[in-house]
Coordinates of C-alpha atoms in Angstrom, one line a residue:
Chain P
M1 CA 23.7 13.1 34.8
G2 CA 23.7 9.3 35.2
V3 CA 24.8 6.8 32.6
G4 CA 21.3 5.4 32.3
S5 CA 19.7 8.9 31.5
R6 CA 22.4 9.7 29.0
R7 CA 21.9 6.3 27.4
G8 CA 18.2 6.9 27.2
L9 CA 18.6 10.3 25.6
V10 CA 21.1 9.0 23.0
G11 CA 18.7 6.2 22.3
L12 CA 15.9 8.8 21.8
G13 CA 18.0 10.7 19.3
I14 CA 18.7 7.4 17.3
G15 CA 15.0 6.5 17.5
L16 CA 13.9 10.0 16.3
A17 CA 16.3 10.0 13.3
L18 CA 15.4 6.5 12.2
A19 CA 11.7 6.9 12.8
D20 CA 11.8 9.7 10.3
S21 CA 12.3 7.2 7.5
S22 CA 8.7 6.1 8.0
V23 CA 7.0 8.6 10.3
V24 CA 5.3 10.6 7.6
T25 CA 3.8 7.5 5.9
L26 CA 0.3 8.1 7.3
A27 CA 0.6 11.9 6.7
L28 CA 1.2 11.6 2.9
P29 CA -2.5 12.0 1.9
D30 CA -2.7 15.2 4.0
I31 CA 0.6 16.5 2.6
L32 CA -0.7 15.7 -0.9
R33 CA -3.8 17.8 -0.3
R34 CA -1.9 20.6 1.4
F35 CA 0.5 21.2 -1.5
D36 CA -1.7 19.9 -4.4
V37 CA 0.9 17.4 -5.8
E38 CA 0.6 14.0 -7.5
I39 CA 1.0 10.7 -5.7
P40 CA 4.4 9.8 -7.2
T41 CA 5.6 13.3 -6.2
V42 CA 4.4 13.2 -2.6
A43 CA 6.3 9.9 -2.2
W44 CA 9.5 12.0 -2.3
V45 CA 8.8 13.2 1.2
L46 CA 9.7 9.6 2.2
T47 CA 12.2 8.7 -0.5
S48 CA 14.3 11.8 -0.2
Y49 CA 15.0 11.3 3.5
N50 CA 15.9 7.6 3.0
L51 CA 18.0 8.3 -0.1
V52 CA 20.1 11.1 1.5
L53 CA 20.4 9.1 4.8
A54 CA 21.8 6.1 2.8
L55 CA 24.2 8.4 0.9
A56 CA 25.3 10.5 3.9
A57 CA 25.7 7.7 6.4
V58 CA 29.2 6.5 5.6
P59 CA 30.7 10.0 5.1
A60 CA 29.0 11.1 8.3
A61 CA 30.4 8.1 10.1
Y62 CA 33.9 9.0 9.0
A63 CA 33.3 12.5 10.3
A64 CA 31.9 11.3 13.5
R65 CA 34.7 8.9 14.5
R66 CA 37.2 11.5 15.5
H67 CA 34.9 13.8 17.5
P68 CA 31.7 11.8 18.3
T69 CA 30.5 14.3 20.9
V70 CA 30.7 17.2 18.6
A71 CA 29.3 15.2 15.7
F72 CA 26.3 14.2 17.8
A73 CA 25.7 17.8 18.8
V74 CA 26.0 19.2 15.3
G75 CA 23.9 16.4 13.8
T76 CA 21.2 16.9 16.4
L77 CA 21.1 20.7 15.8
V78 CA 21.0 20.2 12.0
F79 CA 18.2 17.6 12.5
A80 CA 16.2 19.9 14.8
G81 CA 16.6 22.9 12.6
A82 CA 15.6 21.0 9.5
S83 CA 12.6 19.6 11.3
L84 CA 11.5 23.1 12.1
V85 CA 11.8 24.0 8.5
C86 CA 9.8 21.0 7.4
G87 CA 7.0 21.8 10.0
L88 CA 6.7 25.3 8.8
A89 CA 7.4 24.7 5.1
P90 CA 5.3 27.0 2.8
S91 CA 6.1 25.0 -0.3
F92 CA 6.6 21.3 -1.3
A93 CA 10.1 22.0 -2.6
L94 CA 11.1 23.4 0.8
L95 CA 9.6 20.5 2.6
V96 CA 11.6 18.0 0.5
G97 CA 14.7 20.2 0.8
G98 CA 14.2 20.2 4.6
R99 CA 13.9 16.4 4.6
C100 CA 17.2 16.1 2.8
V101 CA 19.0 18.3 5.4
Q102 CA 17.2 16.4 8.2
A103 CA 18.7 13.2 6.8
V104 CA 22.2 14.7 6.8
G105 CA 21.8 15.7 10.4
G106 CA 20.2 12.3 11.2
A107 CA 23.1 10.4 9.6
L108 CA 25.6 12.4 11.7
L109 CA 23.8 11.9 15.0
V110 CA 23.0 8.2 14.5
C111 CA 26.6 7.3 13.6
A112 CA 28.1 9.4 16.4
A113 CA 25.6 7.9 18.8
L114 CA 27.2 4.4 18.3
D115 CA 30.6 5.7 19.6
L116 CA 28.9 7.5 22.4
L117 CA 27.0 4.4 23.5
T118 CA 30.3 2.5 23.5
E119 CA 31.6 5.1 26.0
L120 CA 28.4 4.8 28.1
E121 CA 27.9 1.0 27.9
G122 CA 31.6 0.1 28.4
T123 CA 31.6 -2.6 25.7
D124 CA 31.1 -2.6 22.0
A125 CA 28.7 -5.6 22.1
R126 CA 26.3 -3.9 24.6
A127 CA 26.6 -0.6 22.7
V128 CA 25.7 -2.3 19.4
R129 CA 22.7 -4.0 21.0
T130 CA 21.3 -0.8 22.5
W131 CA 22.0 1.1 19.2
A132 CA 20.3 -1.5 17.1
A133 CA 17.3 -1.8 19.5
A134 CA 16.8 2.0 19.5
G135 CA 16.9 2.0 15.7
V136 CA 14.4 -0.9 15.3
L137 CA 12.0 0.7 17.8
G138 CA 12.2 4.0 16.1
A139 CA 11.6 2.6 12.6
A140 CA 8.8 0.4 13.8
L141 CA 7.0 2.9 15.9
G142 CA 7.3 5.7 13.3
P143 CA 4.1 5.1 11.3
A144 CA 2.0 4.7 14.4
V145 CA 3.2 7.9 16.1
G146 CA 3.0 9.7 12.8
G147 CA -0.6 8.6 12.2
I148 CA -1.7 9.6 15.7
L149 CA -0.1 13.0 15.4
T150 CA -1.5 13.6 11.9
E151 CA -5.0 13.0 13.0
T152 CA -4.9 14.8 16.3
L153 CA -2.6 17.8 15.6
G154 CA -2.0 17.8 11.8
W155 CA 1.0 16.5 9.8
E156 CA 3.1 19.5 10.6
S157 CA 3.1 18.5 14.3
I158 CA 5.2 15.4 13.4
F159 CA 8.1 17.6 12.6
L160 CA 7.5 20.3 15.2
T161 CA 7.3 17.7 18.0
Q162 CA 10.7 16.5 17.0
V163 CA 12.4 19.8 17.6
P164 CA 12.3 20.0 21.4
L165 CA 12.8 16.2 21.7
A166 CA 15.9 16.3 19.5
L167 CA 17.3 19.3 21.4
A168 CA 16.7 17.5 24.7
T169 CA 19.1 14.8 23.6
L170 CA 21.9 17.3 23.6
V171 CA 21.9 17.1 27.4
A172 CA 23.3 13.6 27.0
V173 CA 26.6 14.8 25.6
R174 CA 27.2 17.6 28.1
R175 CA 30.6 17.1 29.7
L176 CA 30.9 13.6 28.2
P177 CA 34.7 12.9 27.8
A178 CA 35.9 12.8 24.2
R179 CA 37.3 9.5 22.9
P180 CA 40.9 9.2 21.6
V181 CA 41.2 9.2 17.8
P182 CA 40.5 5.6 16.6
E183 CA 42.5 3.5 14.1
P184 CA 41.7 3.5 10.4
P185 CA 38.6 1.6 9.6
G186 CA 38.7 -1.9 8.1
R187 CA 36.5 -3.2 5.2
P188 CA 32.7 -3.4 5.8
D189 CA 30.9 -6.8 6.1
L190 CA 29.4 -6.9 2.7
S191 CA 27.2 -10.0 3.2
A192 CA 25.6 -8.7 6.5
N193 CA 25.0 -5.3 4.9
L194 CA 23.5 -6.8 1.8
A195 CA 21.2 -8.9 3.9
L196 CA 20.3 -5.8 5.9
L197 CA 19.5 -4.0 2.6
L198 CA 17.2 -6.8 1.5
V199 CA 15.4 -7.3 4.8
S200 CA 14.9 -3.5 5.1
G201 CA 13.5 -3.4 1.6
A202 CA 11.0 -6.1 2.6
L203 CA 10.1 -4.3 5.9
T204 CA 9.4 -1.1 3.9
A205 CA 6.6 -3.0 2.3
A206 CA 5.4 -4.2 5.6
L207 CA 5.1 -0.6 7.0
F208 CA 4.5 1.5 3.9
L209 CA 2.1 -0.8 2.1
L210 CA 0.3 -1.9 5.2
V211 CA -0.6 1.6 6.3
L212 CA -1.5 2.5 2.7
L213 CA -3.8 -0.5 2.6
L214 CA -5.4 0.4 5.9
V215 CA -5.9 4.1 5.3
D216 CA -6.4 4.5 1.6
G217 CA -7.7 1.1 0.8
W218 CA -9.9 0.2 3.7
R219 CA -10.7 3.7 4.8
V220 CA -9.4 3.3 8.4
A221 CA -8.8 6.6 10.1
P222 CA -5.0 7.5 10.3
A223 CA -5.0 7.4 14.1
A224 CA -6.7 4.0 14.2
A225 CA -4.4 2.7 11.5
G226 CA -1.5 4.0 13.7
L227 CA -2.8 2.0 16.6
I228 CA -3.3 -1.1 14.5
V229 CA 0.3 -1.1 13.2
T230 CA 1.7 -0.9 16.7
V231 CA 1.2 -4.6 16.8
M232 CA 4.4 -4.9 14.8
P233 CA 6.7 -2.9 17.1
L234 CA 5.1 -4.5 20.2
A235 CA 6.0 -7.9 18.7
A236 CA 9.5 -6.6 17.9
I237 CA 10.0 -5.5 21.5
A238 CA 8.8 -8.8 22.9
M239 CA 11.0 -10.8 20.5
S240 CA 14.0 -8.6 21.1
S241 CA 13.9 -9.2 24.8
Q242 CA 14.1 -13.0 24.1
A243 CA 16.4 -12.8 21.1
N244 CA 19.5 -14.0 22.8
R245 CA 17.8 -17.2 23.8
V246 CA 17.0 -18.0 20.2
G247 CA 20.6 -18.6 19.2
G248 CA 23.6 -17.0 17.5
S249 CA 23.3 -14.0 15.3
A250 CA 23.2 -16.1 12.0
V251 CA 20.3 -18.2 13.3
R252 CA 18.4 -15.1 14.6
A253 CA 19.0 -13.3 11.3
A254 CA 17.8 -16.3 9.2
A255 CA 14.8 -17.0 11.5
G256 CA 13.9 -13.3 11.4
A257 CA 14.1 -13.2 7.6
I258 CA 11.9 -16.3 7.3
L259 CA 9.3 -14.8 9.7
V260 CA 9.3 -11.5 7.8
A261 CA 8.8 -13.5 4.5
G262 CA 6.0 -15.5 6.2
G263 CA 4.2 -12.4 7.4
L264 CA 4.5 -10.7 4.1
C265 CA 3.3 -13.8 2.2
A266 CA 0.2 -13.9 4.5
L267 CA -0.5 -10.2 3.8
G268 CA -0.2 -11.2 0.1
V269 CA -3.0 -13.8 0.4
L270 CA -5.4 -12.0 2.8
P271 CA -8.8 -13.8 2.8
G272 CA -10.7 -10.7 3.8
S273 CA -10.5 -6.9 4.0
G274 CA -10.9 -6.2 7.7
W275 CA -7.9 -4.9 9.7
G276 CA -8.2 -8.0 11.9
W277 CA -6.7 -10.1 9.1
T278 CA -3.5 -8.1 9.4
L279 CA -2.8 -8.8 13.1
V280 CA -1.3 -12.2 13.0
P281 CA 0.9 -11.4 9.9
Q282 CA 2.0 -8.3 11.9
L283 CA 3.0 -10.5 14.8
L284 CA 5.3 -12.5 12.5
L285 CA 6.7 -9.4 10.9
G286 CA 7.4 -7.8 14.3
A287 CA 9.0 -10.9 15.6
G288 CA 11.1 -11.1 12.4
L289 CA 12.0 -7.5 12.6
G290 CA 13.1 -7.9 16.3
L291 CA 15.3 -10.8 15.3
A292 CA 16.7 -10.0 11.9
L293 CA 17.6 -6.3 12.1
S294 CA 19.4 -6.4 15.4
A295 CA 21.2 -9.7 14.6
L296 CA 22.3 -8.4 11.2
T297 CA 23.5 -5.1 12.7
E298 CA 25.5 -7.1 15.3
R299 CA 27.0 -9.3 12.6
A300 CA 28.0 -6.2 10.5
L301 CA 29.7 -4.7 13.4
A302 CA 31.2 -7.7 15.2
G303 CA 34.9 -7.5 15.5
R304 CA 35.1 -4.4 13.4
S305 CA 36.5 -1.1 14.4
P306 CA 35.8 1.8 14.6
Q307 CA 32.1 1.1 15.4
A308 CA 30.8 4.4 14.0
V309 CA 32.1 3.8 10.5
H310 CA 30.7 0.2 10.3
G311 CA 27.5 1.5 11.9
G312 CA 27.4 4.0 9.1
W313 CA 27.6 1.2 6.6
T314 CA 24.6 -0.5 8.3
I315 CA 22.6 2.7 8.2
A316 CA 23.5 3.1 4.5
A317 CA 22.5 -0.5 3.7
R318 CA 19.2 -0.2 5.7
H319 CA 18.0 3.0 4.1
A320 CA 19.2 2.0 0.6
G321 CA 16.9 -1.0 1.2
V322 CA 14.1 1.3 2.1
V323 CA 14.7 3.3 -1.1
V324 CA 14.9 0.1 -3.2
G325 CA 11.7 -1.1 -1.6
L326 CA 9.9 2.1 -2.3
L327 CA 11.1 2.5 -5.9
L328 CA 10.6 -1.2 -6.7
L329 CA 7.2 -1.8 -5.1
T330 CA 5.3 1.5 -5.7
P331 CA 5.0 1.2 -9.5
I332 CA 4.0 -2.5 -9.2
F333 CA 1.3 -1.5 -6.6
T334 CA 0.1 1.4 -8.7
T335 CA -0.2 -0.7 -11.8
A336 CA -2.0 -3.5 -9.9
L337 CA -4.4 -0.9 -8.4
D338 CA -5.3 0.4 -11.9
R339 CA -5.9 -3.0 -13.3
N340 CA -8.0 -4.1 -10.3
E341 CA -9.9 -0.9 -10.4
D342 CA -11.1 -1.8 -13.9
R343 CA -12.0 -5.3 -12.8
A344 CA -13.9 -3.9 -9.8
L345 CA -15.7 -1.5 -12.1
R346 CA -16.9 -4.4 -14.3
A347 CA -17.8 -6.5 -11.3
G348 CA -19.7 -3.5 -9.8
A349 CA -21.5 -2.9 -13.1
A350 CA -22.6 -6.6 -13.1
A351 CA -23.8 -6.3 -9.5
V352 CA -25.9 -3.2 -10.5
L353 CA -27.3 -4.8 -13.7
D354 CA -28.3 -8.0 -11.8
S355 CA -29.6 -6.3 -8.7
D356 CA -33.2 -5.9 -7.7
I357 CA -33.4 -2.1 -7.9
P358 CA -35.9 -0.6 -10.4
P359 CA -34.7 -0.9 -14.0
L360 CA -34.7 2.9 -14.5
D361 CA -32.2 3.4 -11.6
K362 CA -29.7 0.8 -12.8
L363 CA -28.0 2.8 -15.5
A364 CA -28.1 5.9 -13.3
V365 CA -26.4 4.1 -10.4
A366 CA -23.9 2.5 -12.7
Q367 CA -23.0 5.9 -14.2
D368 CA -22.8 7.5 -10.7
V369 CA -20.4 4.8 -9.6
L370 CA -18.3 5.4 -12.7
A371 CA -18.3 9.1 -12.0
A372 CA -17.1 8.5 -8.4
V373 CA -14.3 6.3 -9.7
R374 CA -13.2 8.9 -12.2
A375 CA -13.4 11.7 -9.6
A376 CA -11.2 9.7 -7.3
D377 CA -8.4 10.3 -9.8
G378 CA -6.4 7.1 -9.0
E379 CA -7.3 7.0 -5.3
V380 CA -9.8 4.5 -3.9
P381 CA -13.3 6.0 -4.8
D382 CA -16.1 6.4 -2.3
V383 CA -19.0 4.5 -4.0
R384 CA -21.4 5.1 -1.1
G385 CA -21.9 8.6 -2.4
A386 CA -23.8 7.2 -5.4
F387 CA -26.5 6.0 -2.9
D388 CA -26.9 9.3 -1.0
D389 CA -30.2 10.2 -2.8
K390 CA -31.5 6.7 -3.1
P391 CA -34.3 5.2 -1.0
D392 CA -33.5 3.4 2.2
E393 CA -34.7 0.0 0.9
P394 CA -33.1 -3.4 1.2
A395 CA -32.5 -3.7 -2.6
Y396 CA -30.3 -0.5 -2.5
T397 CA -28.6 -1.4 0.8
T398 CA -27.7 -4.9 -0.6
L399 CA -26.3 -3.4 -3.8
E400 CA -24.3 -0.7 -1.9
E401 CA -22.7 -3.4 0.3
R402 CA -22.0 -5.5 -2.8
L403 CA -20.3 -2.6 -4.5
V404 CA -18.2 -1.8 -1.4
S405 CA -17.3 -5.4 -1.1
E406 CA -16.1 -5.6 -4.8
L407 CA -14.0 -2.4 -4.2
D408 CA -12.5 -3.9 -1.1
R409 CA -11.7 -7.1 -3.0
A410 CA -10.0 -5.1 -5.8
V411 CA -7.9 -2.9 -3.4
T412 CA -6.9 -5.9 -1.3
A413 CA -5.9 -7.9 -4.3
A414 CA -3.9 -4.9 -5.7
F415 CA -1.6 -5.1 -2.7
S416 CA -1.1 -8.9 -3.1
R417 CA 1.7 -8.8 -5.6
P418 CA 3.8 -6.1 -3.9
F419 CA 3.6 -8.0 -0.6
L420 CA 4.6 -11.3 -2.2
L421 CA 7.5 -9.6 -4.0
A422 CA 8.6 -8.1 -0.7
A423 CA 8.5 -11.6 0.8
G424 CA 10.8 -12.6 -2.0
L425 CA 13.2 -9.9 -1.0
A426 CA 13.2 -11.2 2.6
L427 CA 13.9 -14.8 1.4
L428 CA 16.7 -13.5 -0.8
A429 CA 18.3 -12.1 2.3
L430 CA 18.9 -15.7 3.4
V431 CA 21.7 -16.0 0.7
P432 CA 24.0 -13.3 2.1
I433 CA 23.1 -14.4 5.7
A434 CA 24.4 -17.9 4.8
L435 CA 27.5 -16.4 3.2
S436 CA 28.0 -14.1 6.2
R437 CA 27.9 -17.1 8.6
R438 CA 31.0 -18.4 7.1
Q439 CA 32.9 -15.2 7.5
V440 CA 32.1 -14.1 11.0
S441 CA 31.2 -16.1 14.1
V442 CA 29.7 -14.2 17.0
Chain U
M1 CA 24.3 -23.9 14.2
R2 CA 20.9 -24.5 15.9
I3 CA 18.3 -25.3 13.4
A4 CA 15.3 -25.5 15.7
P5 CA 14.5 -21.8 15.6
L6 CA 14.7 -21.9 11.8
L7 CA 12.3 -24.9 11.7
I8 CA 9.9 -23.1 14.0
A9 CA 10.0 -19.9 11.9
I10 CA 9.3 -22.0 8.7
V11 CA 6.5 -23.9 10.3
V12 CA 4.8 -20.8 11.8
G13 CA 5.1 -18.9 8.5
A14 CA 3.9 -21.8 6.4
A15 CA 1.0 -22.5 8.8
L16 CA -0.2 -18.9 8.7
V17 CA 0.1 -18.7 4.9
G18 CA -1.6 -22.1 4.5
A19 CA -4.5 -21.1 6.8
Y20 CA -5.1 -17.8 4.8
V21 CA -5.0 -19.7 1.5
A22 CA -7.4 -22.3 2.9
L23 CA -9.7 -19.5 4.0
G24 CA -9.8 -18.2 0.4
G25 CA -6.9 -15.9 0.3
T26 CA -5.9 -16.6 -3.3
S27 CA -9.4 -16.0 -4.6
Y28 CA -10.2 -12.8 -2.7
E29 CA -10.4 -10.6 -5.7
P30 CA -13.1 -8.8 -7.7
S31 CA -15.8 -11.2 -8.9
P32 CA -15.4 -12.3 -12.5
V33 CA -18.1 -11.1 -14.9
A34 CA -20.1 -13.5 -17.0
D35 CA -19.3 -14.3 -20.6
P36 CA -21.8 -12.4 -22.7
C37 CA -21.8 -15.1 -25.4
V38 CA -23.0 -17.7 -22.9
P39 CA -26.8 -17.6 -22.3
R40 CA -27.7 -16.5 -18.8
P41 CA -30.2 -18.4 -16.6
E42 CA -33.7 -17.0 -17.2
R43 CA -35.2 -14.7 -14.6
P44 CA -39.0 -15.0 -14.0
T45 CA -40.7 -11.6 -14.1
D46 CA -44.2 -10.1 -14.1
A47 CA -43.7 -6.4 -14.3
S48 CA -43.6 -4.9 -17.8
G49 CA -40.6 -2.6 -16.8
E50 CA -38.6 -5.6 -15.8
R51 CA -39.5 -7.4 -19.0
I52 CA -38.2 -4.5 -21.1
E53 CA -35.1 -4.5 -18.9
L54 CA -34.5 -8.2 -19.7
V55 CA -34.7 -7.4 -23.4
L56 CA -32.2 -4.6 -23.1
L57 CA -29.8 -6.7 -21.0
A58 CA -30.1 -9.4 -23.6
A59 CA -29.4 -6.8 -26.3
A60 CA -26.3 -5.7 -24.4
D61 CA -25.2 -9.4 -24.2
E62 CA -25.7 -9.8 -27.9
T63 CA -23.8 -6.6 -28.8
A64 CA -21.0 -7.3 -26.3
C65 CA -20.5 -10.8 -27.6
T66 CA -20.2 -9.5 -31.2
L67 CA -17.7 -6.8 -30.1
G68 CA -15.7 -9.1 -27.9
V69 CA -16.2 -7.1 -24.7
S70 CA -18.1 -7.7 -21.5
R71 CA -21.7 -6.6 -21.1
E72 CA -20.6 -4.5 -18.2
E73 CA -17.9 -2.6 -20.3
L74 CA -20.5 -1.9 -22.9
V75 CA -23.1 -0.6 -20.4
L76 CA -20.5 1.6 -18.8
A77 CA -19.7 3.1 -22.2
L78 CA -23.4 3.7 -23.1
R79 CA -23.0 7.2 -21.7
S80 CA -22.1 8.7 -25.1
V81 CA -21.3 7.8 -28.7
D82 CA -17.7 8.9 -28.0
E83 CA -17.2 6.5 -25.1
L84 CA -18.7 3.7 -27.2
E85 CA -16.3 4.6 -30.0
V86 CA -13.3 4.5 -27.6
L87 CA -14.5 1.0 -26.4
A88 CA -14.9 -0.2 -30.1
R89 CA -11.4 1.2 -31.0
S90 CA -9.8 -0.6 -28.1
E91 CA -11.2 -3.9 -29.6
G92 CA -10.0 -2.9 -33.1
R93 CA -13.5 -2.2 -34.3
S94 CA -14.7 0.8 -36.4
R95 CA -17.7 3.0 -35.6
D96 CA -19.7 1.3 -38.4
E97 CA -19.0 -2.1 -36.9
L98 CA -20.0 -0.8 -33.5
E99 CA -23.3 0.7 -34.8
D100 CA -24.1 -2.5 -36.7
A101 CA -23.4 -4.6 -33.6
L102 CA -25.7 -2.4 -31.5
R103 CA -28.6 -2.5 -33.9
D104 CA -28.2 -6.2 -34.7
G105 CA -28.0 -7.0 -31.0
L106 CA -31.1 -5.1 -30.2
E107 CA -33.1 -6.6 -33.1
R108 CA -32.0 -10.2 -32.1
A109 CA -32.9 -9.6 -28.5
V110 CA -36.3 -8.2 -29.5
D111 CA -37.1 -11.1 -31.8
E112 CA -36.2 -13.7 -29.1
A113 CA -38.2 -11.8 -26.5
E114 CA -41.2 -11.7 -28.8
D115 CA -40.9 -15.4 -29.6
K116 CA -40.8 -16.2 -25.8
G117 CA -43.8 -14.0 -25.2
L118 CA -41.9 -11.7 -23.0
I119 CA -43.0 -8.5 -24.9
G120 CA -46.0 -7.8 -27.0
G121 CA -46.1 -7.1 -30.7
R122 CA -46.4 -3.3 -30.4
T123 CA -43.5 -3.0 -28.0
A124 CA -41.5 -5.2 -30.3
T125 CA -42.3 -3.1 -33.3
A126 CA -41.4 0.1 -31.5
L127 CA -38.0 -1.4 -30.4
E128 CA -37.3 -2.7 -33.9
F129 CA -38.1 0.6 -35.4
A130 CA -35.7 2.2 -33.0
A131 CA -33.0 -0.3 -33.7
E132 CA -33.3 0.1 -37.5
R133 CA -34.0 3.8 -38.0
L134 CA -32.9 6.0 -35.1
P135 CA -29.5 7.8 -35.4
L136 CA -27.0 6.3 -33.0
G137 CA -27.0 9.1 -30.5
L138 CA -30.8 9.1 -30.4
L139 CA -30.8 5.3 -30.1
L140 CA -28.5 5.5 -27.1
S141 CA -30.8 8.1 -25.5
A142 CA -33.8 5.9 -26.2
L143 CA -32.0 2.9 -24.6
R144 CA -31.0 4.8 -21.6
G145 CA -34.6 5.9 -21.0
A146 CA -36.3 2.8 -22.6
S147 CA -37.6 1.5 -19.3
S148 CA -39.7 4.5 -18.5
F149 CA -40.5 5.2 -22.2
L150 CA -42.0 1.8 -22.8
D151 CA -43.3 0.8 -19.4

């Protein structure tokens, strides 16, 4: 097998493992219904994977540095086996348990992959670039692929599809020569890893909150939402290919963090509720993603050996950032949604009372809308149902559109604060980036 | 260190955020509801059902103003006495205060409507009787069905 094919397969393995940090985002509503669990509980399908990946990455990297080929093979088999368990899980507990085991396998294969790429690419610098690019692509494409699979084949297919793909990557390590035992690892680059943590936390908001806004907020179908958020990875790919022309890694990292902050700020002040408003912010986020994550990964690994151990630190930092992002932003978003739902209800009631529908219908419509809100149980209600048995007259149509508009405004405004807070995380990353610049020059 | 890429990133980010703010991004939220203590602009009306509706909406404004809640919160709680009590408690009011506010609000709105010639004497008398004498639960039922009852 040629070097290019092996490299592609190893990259596929990295992409699969890192896509799993976000791949089920669009499947969460289906999983919630399948196992009849609460919203904070279902979020553990995402959180558990990222938490275990963050905790297991460094130990996995230490294990991988002596026998990267074996570590990659074992990690891949564990990842594939756990994916199968997740896809067939009869209970929510087993699904989350499977996700934890998946993360252990993912940590092992991703860290071992860095050493394998060094073998295949010939130099540390090229290996790091390929490794970082595969990770960025996987993480960015995850929600889109997950959304399309969920809508076409069901959420289980996300995990079941991974099994043959993961097993296929094992071909890459067949008869690959083992590396000699490397020297003891040095200290990790704290500044670069801290910046990675902060930028990753911010990007979690970009992916997690954006798909939530599209699907649960604006009622976009999961597959369509998946296509909409592909703007981000496409921008990331486009920017990654031009990244080296931008400047050194510190400049790329800082410019990337600023673009991520700008995109998130724009999502925090959306002037409307159509998906079209998210496209330009996504371009900025994708460009920032393409610049910042790869540049910070390069900085964290530059001049450090062995690569697998320091790669493990970057994985730990990135996924700790995802967990921080999820744990920090989810309650803020939930509180804002509750508050804005009350405001939307009052605004909707005002619209009903001041509308031109017959007086006798006003209280009935207001109460039907209230019932729809209560039946939604914390999710975004379908107020159009309150008009199902109403006449097809302009007064009713106008009122229905007004109510939907008030609800859209409330939902969109509820996402504002989490997006702005996430932008703050991205800007905060500029501090360790500036500190890191003094320590390492690439 | 090259600063041009940083400046470009700042300018692009700021331009997008500025454009979204200029397009109304900071005010894209649920419409604020009107203060029930501030008189609303008068709505011309001919149909008797609409006139009764205006009286009831004015009564809701009067009551909401007294209780310190919005007219909309009050109307949404009109479904039952229990829900009205929850609303009153959230504003630190007792059930008696709530009942007084409802009856007074309706009486004031009926008086004003009669003075303006919006409703006739018999309708006003019927509404005032309801405001003064009916038990709270029955009064709510009457208010919910008032439009058809008095049309």
